[in-house]
Short mmCIF file of C-alpha atoms and ligand atoms in Angstrom, two decimals:
data_model
loop_
_atom_site.label_atom_id
_atom_site.label_comp_id
_atom_site.label_asym_id
_atom_site.label_seq_id
_atom_site.Cartn_x
_atom_site.Cartn_y
_atom_site.Cartn_z
CA MET A 1 0.00 0.00 0.00
CA ALA A 2 1.24 3.52 -0.76
CA GLN A 3 2.69 5.44 2.18
CA PRO A 4 0.23 8.07 3.44
CA THR A 5 1.26 11.71 3.15
CA PHE A 6 0.23 12.49 6.72
CA THR A 7 0.41 10.30 9.79
CA THR A 8 -0.19 10.73 13.53
CA HIS A 9 2.63 12.00 15.75
CA THR A 10 4.94 9.45 17.36
CA GLY A 11 3.24 7.90 20.35
CA MET A 12 -0.21 9.21 19.42
CA VAL A 13 -2.74 6.82 17.97
CA ASP A 14 -6.07 6.88 16.19
CA ILE A 15 -8.79 4.86 17.86
CA LEU A 16 -10.77 3.33 15.01
CA PRO A 17 -14.28 1.89 14.74
CA GLY A 18 -14.09 -1.62 16.12
CA GLU A 19 -11.77 -0.38 18.90
CA VAL A 20 -13.90 2.61 19.90
CA GLU A 21 -16.72 0.31 21.00
CA LYS A 22 -14.37 -1.31 23.54
CA TRP A 23 -13.53 2.14 24.88
CA GLN A 24 -17.21 2.98 25.11
CA SER A 25 -18.02 -0.12 27.11
CA VAL A 26 -15.13 0.58 29.49
CA GLU A 27 -16.23 4.23 29.78
CA ASN A 28 -19.77 3.08 30.59
CA ILE A 29 -18.53 0.82 33.36
CA ILE A 30 -16.40 3.65 34.79
CA ARG A 31 -19.40 6.01 34.73
CA GLU A 32 -21.68 3.44 36.36
CA THR A 33 -19.09 2.68 39.04
CA ALA A 34 -18.56 6.40 39.68
CA LYS A 35 -22.31 6.83 40.03
CA SER A 36 -22.57 3.98 42.50
CA PHE A 37 -19.78 5.56 44.58
CA HIS A 38 -21.44 8.97 44.19
CA PHE A 39 -18.49 10.64 42.45
CA HIS A 40 -19.33 13.56 40.14
CA GLU A 41 -17.69 14.07 36.76
CA ILE A 42 -15.45 17.07 36.17
CA ARG A 43 -14.03 18.07 32.78
CA THR A 44 -11.06 20.42 32.62
CA PRO A 45 -9.38 21.80 29.47
CA ILE A 46 -6.56 19.77 27.95
CA MET A 47 -4.23 22.80 28.27
CA GLU A 48 -3.07 24.34 31.52
CA GLN A 49 -0.63 27.06 32.49
CA THR A 50 2.89 25.68 32.56
CA GLU A 51 3.43 27.15 36.03
CA LEU A 52 0.50 25.18 37.50
CA ILE A 53 1.95 21.87 36.32
CA ALA A 54 5.51 22.83 37.30
CA ARG A 55 4.44 23.78 40.81
CA GLY A 56 1.86 21.05 41.19
CA VAL A 57 3.70 18.04 39.82
CA GLY A 58 7.17 19.27 40.79
CA GLN A 59 9.94 21.08 38.91
CA LEU A 60 12.41 18.20 39.28
CA THR A 61 10.12 15.38 38.19
CA ASP A 62 10.67 13.65 34.82
CA ILE A 63 7.23 14.83 33.74
CA VAL A 64 8.06 18.52 34.20
CA SER A 65 11.76 18.50 33.39
CA LYS A 66 11.62 16.52 30.14
CA GLU A 67 8.21 15.26 29.12
CA MET A 68 6.00 18.30 28.75
CA PHE A 69 4.41 19.36 25.47
CA ALA A 70 4.87 23.05 26.13
CA PHE A 71 4.35 26.07 23.93
CA GLU A 72 3.89 29.81 24.06
CA ARG A 73 1.36 32.18 22.60
CA GLY A 74 2.13 35.82 23.25
CA ASP A 75 3.01 36.05 26.92
CA ASP A 76 1.11 32.90 27.83
CA HIS A 77 2.89 29.63 28.53
CA TYR A 78 0.84 26.48 28.14
CA VAL A 79 1.30 22.76 28.41
CA LEU A 80 -0.85 19.92 27.24
CA ARG A 81 -1.87 18.46 30.58
CA PRO A 82 0.34 15.53 31.58
CA GLU A 83 -2.06 14.40 34.32
CA GLY A 84 -5.39 15.32 35.90
CA THR A 85 -4.77 15.99 39.58
CA ALA A 86 -3.20 19.47 39.40
CA PRO A 87 -5.89 20.62 36.90
CA VAL A 88 -8.68 19.29 39.16
CA ALA A 89 -7.09 21.01 42.19
CA ARG A 90 -6.85 24.22 40.13
CA ALA A 91 -10.55 23.98 39.20
CA PHE A 92 -11.42 23.26 42.84
CA ILE A 93 -9.73 26.50 43.90
CA GLU A 94 -10.87 28.60 40.94
CA HIS A 95 -14.55 27.71 41.36
CA HIS A 96 -14.56 27.65 45.17
CA LEU A 97 -15.84 24.11 45.17
CA GLU A 98 -15.16 23.88 48.91
CA GLN A 99 -18.11 26.26 49.34
CA ARG A 100 -20.42 23.54 48.08
CA GLY A 101 -19.86 21.97 51.47
CA GLY A 102 -18.63 18.55 52.53
CA THR A 103 -15.94 16.69 50.69
CA GLN A 104 -15.80 16.96 46.91
CA LYS A 105 -15.79 13.59 45.19
CA LEU A 106 -14.78 14.11 41.57
CA PHE A 107 -13.93 11.80 38.69
CA TYR A 108 -12.65 12.39 35.18
CA MET A 109 -11.65 10.69 31.97
CA GLY A 110 -9.65 12.05 29.11
CA PRO A 111 -6.43 12.39 27.16
CA MET A 112 -3.12 13.25 28.87
CA PHE A 113 0.19 14.06 27.20
CA ARG A 114 3.75 13.12 28.10
CA ALA A 115 6.67 13.12 25.68
CA GLU A 116 7.97 9.73 26.80
CA ARG A 117 9.66 7.11 24.67
CA PRO A 118 6.73 5.15 23.24
CA GLN A 119 6.48 1.42 23.86
CA LYS A 120 3.72 -1.08 24.60
CA GLY A 121 1.49 0.52 27.24
CA ARG A 122 3.31 3.85 27.01
CA GLN A 123 2.17 6.54 24.64
CA ARG A 124 2.61 10.27 24.26
CA GLN A 125 -1.10 10.85 24.13
CA PHE A 126 -2.75 8.38 26.47
CA HIS A 127 -6.01 8.34 28.39
CA GLN A 128 -6.64 8.21 32.07
CA PHE A 129 -9.68 7.79 34.22
CA GLY A 130 -9.23 9.02 37.74
CA ALA A 131 -10.93 10.21 40.89
CA GLU A 132 -10.09 12.71 43.60
CA ILE A 133 -11.59 13.29 47.03
CA LEU A 134 -10.84 16.83 48.17
CA GLY A 135 -11.45 18.02 51.71
CA SER A 136 -10.88 14.89 53.78
CA ALA A 137 -7.78 13.99 55.75
CA HIS A 138 -9.41 10.82 57.02
CA PRO A 139 -8.04 7.39 56.01
CA LEU A 140 -11.62 6.44 55.10
CA ALA A 141 -11.19 8.58 51.98
CA ASP A 142 -7.98 6.70 51.06
CA ALA A 143 -9.82 3.40 51.43
CA GLU A 144 -12.78 4.57 49.31
CA ILE A 145 -10.48 5.84 46.55
CA ILE A 146 -8.70 2.49 46.38
CA ALA A 147 -12.03 0.64 46.54
CA PHE A 148 -13.36 2.71 43.62
CA MET A 149 -10.29 1.99 41.49
CA ILE A 150 -10.43 -1.74 42.19
CA SER A 151 -14.17 -1.89 41.70
CA VAL A 152 -13.81 -0.65 38.10
CA TYR A 153 -11.38 -3.47 37.28
CA LYS A 154 -13.53 -6.08 38.96
CA ARG A 155 -16.66 -4.97 37.12
CA ILE A 156 -14.74 -5.21 33.85
CA GLY A 157 -13.66 -8.72 34.78
CA LEU A 158 -10.00 -8.05 35.60
CA LYS A 159 -8.97 -9.68 38.84
CA ASN A 160 -5.33 -10.46 38.24
CA PHE A 161 -3.55 -7.55 39.92
CA THR A 162 -1.62 -6.59 43.02
CA LEU A 163 -2.14 -3.48 45.08
CA LYS A 164 1.20 -2.12 46.27
CA LEU A 165 0.99 0.18 49.24
CA ASN A 166 3.32 2.53 51.04
CA SER A 167 3.34 5.71 53.06
CA VAL A 168 5.71 8.41 51.87
CA GLY A 169 5.12 10.41 55.05
CA ASP A 170 4.81 14.15 55.43
CA PRO A 171 7.60 16.75 55.00
CA GLU A 172 8.69 16.31 58.61
CA SER A 173 9.00 12.51 58.40
CA ARG A 174 10.58 12.77 54.98
CA LYS A 175 13.21 15.26 56.03
CA ARG A 176 14.36 12.93 58.78
CA TYR A 177 14.28 9.89 56.51
CA LYS A 178 16.14 11.61 53.65
CA THR A 179 19.14 12.29 55.87
CA ILE A 180 19.16 8.67 57.05
CA LEU A 181 18.82 7.42 53.47
CA GLN A 182 21.61 9.69 52.21
CA ASP A 183 23.87 8.55 55.06
CA TYR A 184 23.23 4.95 54.02
CA LEU A 185 23.72 5.58 50.27
CA ARG A 186 26.77 7.86 50.48
CA PRO A 187 29.44 5.14 50.80
CA HIS A 188 27.89 3.18 47.87
CA LEU A 189 27.38 6.14 45.58
CA THR A 190 30.37 5.67 43.25
CA LYS A 191 29.11 2.14 42.41
CA MET A 192 25.62 3.34 41.62
CA SER A 193 24.05 4.32 38.28
CA LYS A 194 24.52 7.84 36.89
CA ILE A 195 20.86 8.68 37.28
CA SER A 196 20.88 7.65 40.93
CA GLN A 197 24.03 9.70 41.53
CA GLN A 198 22.23 12.69 40.05
CA ARG A 199 19.22 12.12 42.28
CA PHE A 200 21.30 11.77 45.44
CA GLU A 201 21.15 15.46 46.35
CA THR A 202 17.95 16.56 44.66
CA ASN A 203 15.56 13.67 45.25
CA PRO A 204 17.22 10.73 47.06
CA MET A 205 13.92 8.89 47.59
CA ARG A 206 13.50 8.46 43.82
CA ILE A 207 16.66 6.32 43.93
CA LEU A 208 14.52 3.63 45.55
CA ASP A 209 12.53 3.52 42.31
CA SER A 210 15.64 2.85 40.17
CA LYS A 211 15.40 0.01 37.67
CA GLU A 212 19.20 0.03 37.03
CA GLU A 213 20.85 -3.33 37.64
CA GLU A 214 23.83 -1.95 39.60
CA ASP A 215 21.55 -0.18 42.10
CA GLN A 216 19.39 -3.13 43.04
CA HIS A 217 21.34 -4.81 45.84
CA ILE A 218 22.16 -1.44 47.41
CA ILE A 219 18.51 -0.40 47.35
CA SER A 220 17.35 -3.72 48.75
CA GLU A 221 19.31 -3.11 51.97
CA ALA A 222 18.32 0.55 52.31
CA PRO A 223 16.45 1.81 55.39
CA VAL A 224 12.73 2.16 54.69
CA ILE A 225 10.58 5.24 55.25
CA THR A 226 7.88 3.38 57.13
CA ASP A 227 10.36 2.97 60.01
CA TYR A 228 10.77 6.75 60.24
CA LEU A 229 7.19 8.05 60.01
CA ASN A 230 6.07 10.44 62.72
CA GLU A 231 3.12 9.45 64.88
CA ASP A 232 0.46 11.11 62.73
CA CYS A 233 1.68 9.48 59.49
CA ALA A 234 2.22 6.09 61.12
CA GLU A 235 -1.27 6.14 62.62
CA HIS A 236 -2.81 7.17 59.27
CA TYR A 237 -0.99 4.38 57.44
CA GLN A 238 -2.09 1.85 60.02
CA GLN A 239 -5.72 2.89 59.64
CA VAL A 240 -5.62 2.75 55.83
CA LYS A 241 -4.28 -0.81 56.05
CA SER A 242 -6.88 -1.79 58.57
CA TYR A 243 -9.73 -0.38 56.42
CA LEU A 244 -8.41 -2.25 53.38
CA GLU A 245 -8.46 -5.43 55.44
CA ASP A 246 -12.05 -4.67 56.48
CA LEU A 247 -12.86 -4.36 52.76
CA ASP A 248 -11.05 -7.63 51.94
CA ILE A 249 -8.74 -5.71 49.62
CA HIS A 250 -5.47 -7.55 49.55
CA TYR A 251 -2.36 -5.36 49.50
CA GLU A 252 1.38 -5.81 49.49
CA GLU A 253 3.43 -3.30 51.40
CA ASP A 254 6.23 -1.93 49.26
CA PRO A 255 8.41 0.49 51.24
CA HIS A 256 10.31 1.29 48.03
CA LEU A 257 7.22 2.58 46.28
CA VAL A 258 7.91 6.25 45.63
CA ARG A 259 5.84 8.01 43.04
CA GLY A 260 7.18 10.02 40.11
CA LEU A 261 5.14 13.08 41.06
CA ASP A 262 6.16 15.32 43.94
CA TYR A 263 2.83 16.13 45.54
CA TYR A 264 2.32 12.97 47.55
CA THR A 265 2.08 12.83 51.32
CA LYS A 266 1.28 9.76 53.44
CA THR A 267 -0.49 7.08 51.36
CA ALA A 268 1.00 6.06 48.01
CA PHE A 269 -0.23 3.09 46.00
CA GLU A 270 0.06 1.38 42.65
CA LEU A 271 -2.02 -1.36 41.07
CA VAL A 272 0.23 -3.63 39.01
CA SER A 273 -0.77 -6.38 36.61
CA PRO A 274 1.29 -9.33 35.33
CA ASP A 275 -0.63 -9.09 32.03
CA LEU A 276 0.99 -5.82 30.99
CA GLY A 277 4.69 -6.48 30.37
CA SER A 278 7.26 -3.94 31.47
CA GLN A 279 4.82 -1.03 31.84
CA ASP A 280 2.94 -2.94 34.51
CA ALA A 281 1.12 -0.17 36.42
CA LEU A 282 -2.59 -0.28 35.68
CA GLY A 283 -3.17 2.71 37.91
CA ALA A 284 -1.69 4.61 40.79
CA GLY A 285 -2.31 7.38 43.24
CA GLY A 286 -2.12 8.55 46.78
CA ARG A 287 -2.72 11.34 49.22
CA TYR A 288 -1.67 14.91 48.45
CA ASP A 289 -2.50 17.02 51.49
CA LEU A 290 -0.34 20.01 50.46
CA LEU A 291 -1.05 20.39 46.74
CA VAL A 292 -4.07 22.71 46.94
CA GLU A 293 -2.16 25.09 49.23
CA GLU A 294 0.94 24.83 47.03
CA ILE A 295 -0.97 26.13 44.02
CA GLY A 296 -2.66 28.99 45.88
CA GLY A 297 -5.69 27.53 47.64
CA ARG A 298 -6.56 26.97 51.28
CA LYS A 299 -5.17 23.99 53.12
CA THR A 300 -7.21 21.08 51.73
CA PRO A 301 -6.24 17.48 52.37
CA ALA A 302 -6.97 15.23 49.40
CA VAL A 303 -6.46 11.78 47.94
CA GLY A 304 -6.91 10.32 44.48
CA PHE A 305 -5.86 7.92 41.76
CA ALA A 306 -5.55 7.77 38.00
CA ALA A 307 -5.40 4.76 35.73
CA GLY A 308 -4.31 4.26 32.15
CA MET A 309 -7.15 3.26 29.86
CA GLU A 310 -4.85 1.85 27.15
CA ARG A 311 -3.28 -0.42 29.76
CA LEU A 312 -6.67 -1.55 30.94
CA LEU A 313 -7.55 -2.52 27.36
CA ILE A 314 -4.21 -4.31 26.90
CA ALA A 315 -4.93 -6.36 30.03
CA CYS A 316 -8.44 -7.18 28.75
CA ASP A 317 -6.98 -8.35 25.43
CA ALA A 318 -4.38 -10.49 27.19
CA LEU A 319 -7.13 -12.18 29.20
CA ASN A 320 -9.51 -12.43 26.24
CA ILE A 321 -12.13 -10.34 28.01
CA LYS A 322 -14.66 -9.39 25.36
CA LEU A 323 -15.71 -5.77 25.40
CA GLY A 324 -18.21 -3.99 23.13
CA ALA A 325 -18.20 -4.94 19.46
CA THR A 326 -19.18 -2.81 16.47
CA PRO A 327 -22.97 -2.71 16.60
CA ASP A 328 -24.94 -4.28 13.76
CA VAL A 329 -27.60 -2.24 12.01
CA ASP A 330 -31.30 -3.11 12.40
CA ILE A 331 -32.43 -2.14 8.91
CA TYR A 332 -30.71 -1.57 5.58
CA ILE A 333 -32.77 0.02 2.80
CA VAL A 334 -31.85 -1.34 -0.62
CA THR A 335 -32.85 1.02 -3.39
CA TYR A 336 -33.19 0.93 -7.17
CA GLY A 337 -33.48 4.28 -8.99
CA ASP A 338 -33.62 7.93 -7.98
CA GLU A 339 -37.21 7.86 -6.73
CA ALA A 340 -36.41 4.90 -4.49
CA ARG A 341 -33.37 6.72 -3.06
CA LYS A 342 -35.54 9.75 -2.32
CA TRP A 343 -38.08 7.45 -0.63
CA ALA A 344 -35.30 5.95 1.50
CA LEU A 345 -33.92 9.36 2.46
CA THR A 346 -37.33 10.56 3.58
CA HIS A 347 -38.33 7.38 5.44
CA VAL A 348 -35.16 6.52 7.41
CA GLY A 349 -36.14 9.24 9.90
CA ALA A 350 -39.42 7.57 10.85
CA ILE A 351 -37.65 4.24 11.34
CA ARG A 352 -34.94 5.84 13.49
CA ASP A 353 -37.48 7.82 15.50
CA ALA A 354 -39.27 4.55 16.20
CA GLY A 355 -36.05 3.43 17.94
CA PHE A 356 -34.29 1.34 15.30
CA SER A 357 -30.93 1.88 13.63
CA CYS A 358 -31.22 2.27 9.90
CA THR A 359 -28.87 2.90 7.00
CA MET A 360 -28.98 2.88 3.21
CA ASP A 361 -26.78 2.90 0.13
CA TYR A 362 -25.08 6.21 -0.66
CA ALA A 363 -23.34 5.25 -3.89
CA ALA A 364 -26.16 4.23 -6.27
CA ARG A 365 -24.71 0.73 -6.40
CA SER A 366 -26.33 -2.31 -7.95
CA MET A 367 -28.93 -4.11 -5.84
CA LYS A 368 -26.61 -7.10 -5.61
CA SER A 369 -23.78 -5.09 -4.09
CA GLN A 370 -26.24 -3.33 -1.76
CA MET A 371 -27.38 -6.74 -0.49
CA LYS A 372 -23.73 -7.65 0.09
CA ASP A 373 -23.24 -4.38 1.95
CA ALA A 374 -26.32 -5.08 4.10
CA ASP A 375 -24.73 -8.42 5.05
CA ARG A 376 -21.39 -6.77 5.85
CA GLU A 377 -23.11 -4.24 8.10
CA GLY A 378 -24.86 -7.08 9.92
CA ALA A 379 -28.35 -5.87 8.96
CA ARG A 380 -31.13 -7.80 10.68
CA PHE A 381 -33.69 -6.78 8.05
CA SER A 382 -33.58 -5.10 4.67
CA ILE A 383 -36.30 -3.18 2.89
CA ILE A 384 -36.12 -3.40 -0.88
CA VAL A 385 -37.47 -0.39 -2.74
CA GLY A 386 -37.75 -0.28 -6.56
CA GLU A 387 -40.15 1.16 -9.13
CA ASP A 388 -42.83 -1.52 -8.60
CA GLU A 389 -42.73 -1.15 -4.83
CA LEU A 390 -43.16 2.60 -5.12
CA LYS A 391 -46.16 2.13 -7.41
CA THR A 392 -47.92 -0.40 -5.21
CA GLY A 393 -46.78 0.96 -1.84
CA LYS A 394 -45.83 -2.61 -0.87
CA PHE A 395 -42.15 -3.17 -0.12
CA THR A 396 -40.12 -6.34 0.13
CA PHE A 397 -39.24 -6.76 3.77
CA ARG A 398 -36.46 -9.31 4.11
CA ASP A 399 -35.38 -11.10 7.26
CA MET A 400 -31.66 -11.42 6.54
CA GLU A 401 -31.06 -14.27 9.01
CA GLN A 402 -34.00 -16.42 7.96
CA SER A 403 -33.82 -15.42 4.27
CA ALA A 404 -37.62 -14.96 4.46
CA GLU A 405 -39.47 -12.21 2.62
CA ALA A 406 -42.86 -10.53 2.97
CA SER A 407 -44.59 -7.82 0.96
CA LEU A 408 -45.64 -5.07 3.41
CA ASP A 409 -46.63 -1.41 3.36
CA PHE A 410 -44.62 1.04 5.45
CA ASP A 411 -46.92 0.96 8.51
CA GLU A 412 -46.88 -2.83 8.48
CA ILE A 413 -43.08 -2.72 8.34
CA LEU A 414 -42.96 -0.50 11.43
CA GLU A 415 -45.37 -2.85 13.21
CA ARG A 416 -43.27 -5.88 12.26
CA LEU A 417 -40.12 -4.14 13.52
CA ASN A 418 -41.85 -3.32 16.78
CA ASP A 419 -42.93 -6.93 17.18
CA THR A 420 -39.51 -8.44 16.48
CA LEU A 421 -36.90 -5.92 17.60
CA ALA A 422 -38.43 -3.71 20.28
P1 HAM B 1 0.76 8.42 37.23
O1 HAM B 1 1.33 7.28 37.99
O2 HAM B 1 1.70 9.33 36.57
O3 HAM B 1 -0.18 9.20 38.24
O4 HAM B 1 -0.23 7.86 36.13
C1 HAM B 1 -1.31 7.02 36.48
C2 HAM B 1 -1.48 5.92 35.42
O5 HAM B 1 -1.60 6.49 34.12
C3 HAM B 1 -0.30 4.97 35.30
O6 HAM B 1 -0.35 3.97 36.29
C4 HAM B 1 -0.53 4.40 33.92
O7 HAM B 1 -1.52 3.38 33.95
C5 HAM B 1 -1.07 5.58 33.16
N1 HAM B 1 0.00 6.23 32.39
C6 HAM B 1 0.89 7.16 32.82
N2 HAM B 1 1.72 7.53 31.83
C7 HAM B 1 1.34 6.83 30.73
C8 HAM B 1 1.79 6.78 29.37
N3 HAM B 1 2.79 7.55 28.92
N4 HAM B 1 1.15 5.95 28.51
C9 HAM B 1 0.12 5.18 28.93
N5 HAM B 1 -0.36 5.19 30.19
C10 HAM B 1 0.23 6.01 31.09
C11 HAM B 1 -0.89 10.30 37.93
O8 HAM B 1 -1.07 10.71 36.80
C12 HAM B 1 -1.55 10.95 39.13
N6 HAM B 1 -2.29 12.12 38.66
C13 HAM B 1 -2.44 9.98 39.85
C14 HAM B 1 -3.16 10.59 41.00
C15 HAM B 1 -4.44 11.05 41.01
N7 HAM B 1 -2.66 10.81 42.19
C16 HAM B 1 -3.57 11.40 42.96
N8 HAM B 1 -4.65 11.55 42.24
#
């Protein structure tokens, strides 16, 4: 086949008919689950001010330092949003959502953008669904957020995953732990990877996340943050674990779980799946009690998660979980001649308004190729309209499965459709 003149950008993909239906069925399950948990949908623009993302996600993170799609227009600096939490927190502040009273339980779905190296399960435009609870410091909120995330996967039929859990503490606990971690790492530093050496001063906890071979045995012996949490953080972590046990949600503690975004405090979690390959995180999240204040709002404790929709679909494929298929059409109108085409054009509306899907030929093709097309579209019935039919007002109504035909006027056709399809 000839090479197309234009193609999508690297790491950005078209979602075609046949695939879209799978997305729609996943989106429906997410919406239904959100409704049952009483989360409300929020939609924010796909562009945000660069400064919001830099301050929210963290200047030194990979996302901000090297993966942003950023551009300028006049004096304005924008980025395509790399994630949804900072935008939701911005909207929460901008629209004074705290004044609506109680905790705000919000969910979202949509495209996110990160200029990462594309591979299976990692794209430059990808889609997340996520949820945030703003205005609660209580570990109940952490447990509900995790329960919501897991509930979506269970409703879809995915059960093969592990919830990894950690507490990354608050600034006070972290400050203490960082010094202890640096003291431990310092003598090993020259043997460690370049990237870990770079992170030693700026963000030593990210070293624990290193995938480099030479770092592994050093990391495995490192002191863990959960041993250095202050009383408040330790108590919170304990309660989250105990609620998860009450909910029968199995978790594995992973004291090396540090997230790639800077806003986390206390709870951090990741849902990993063996069906995904190297990009194995289905979803992830945690508590971010300082973010709203950091970007100019009032102190508002919060917790949330986001999950990759492409990865969810990859896992469904791997497990042969069948999601929505391209819908068949109820009725195909086969036409012969201009008058018949006009009849079809002016009668499809009544059929559709009666609640049935209906299509017709748009290329003045032969009746034989229209019948073939009706088969390809999975038509349940066809209506054949030619000169004779128009004269008599009786049309050939064909049951495509049974290969049975009847001669009916239009009202009788609608009645028959109501009897068989409604
Ligand atoms: P994150 O860990 O950066 O967290 O992303 C969450 C999920 O989005 C990942 O686990 C993965 O499934 C998916 N994901 C991330 N990057 C890509 C990519 N390049 N291609 C495909 N999928 C990807 C956040 O975004 C936080 N906002 C989560 C959160 C919400 N924390 C609190 N509230």
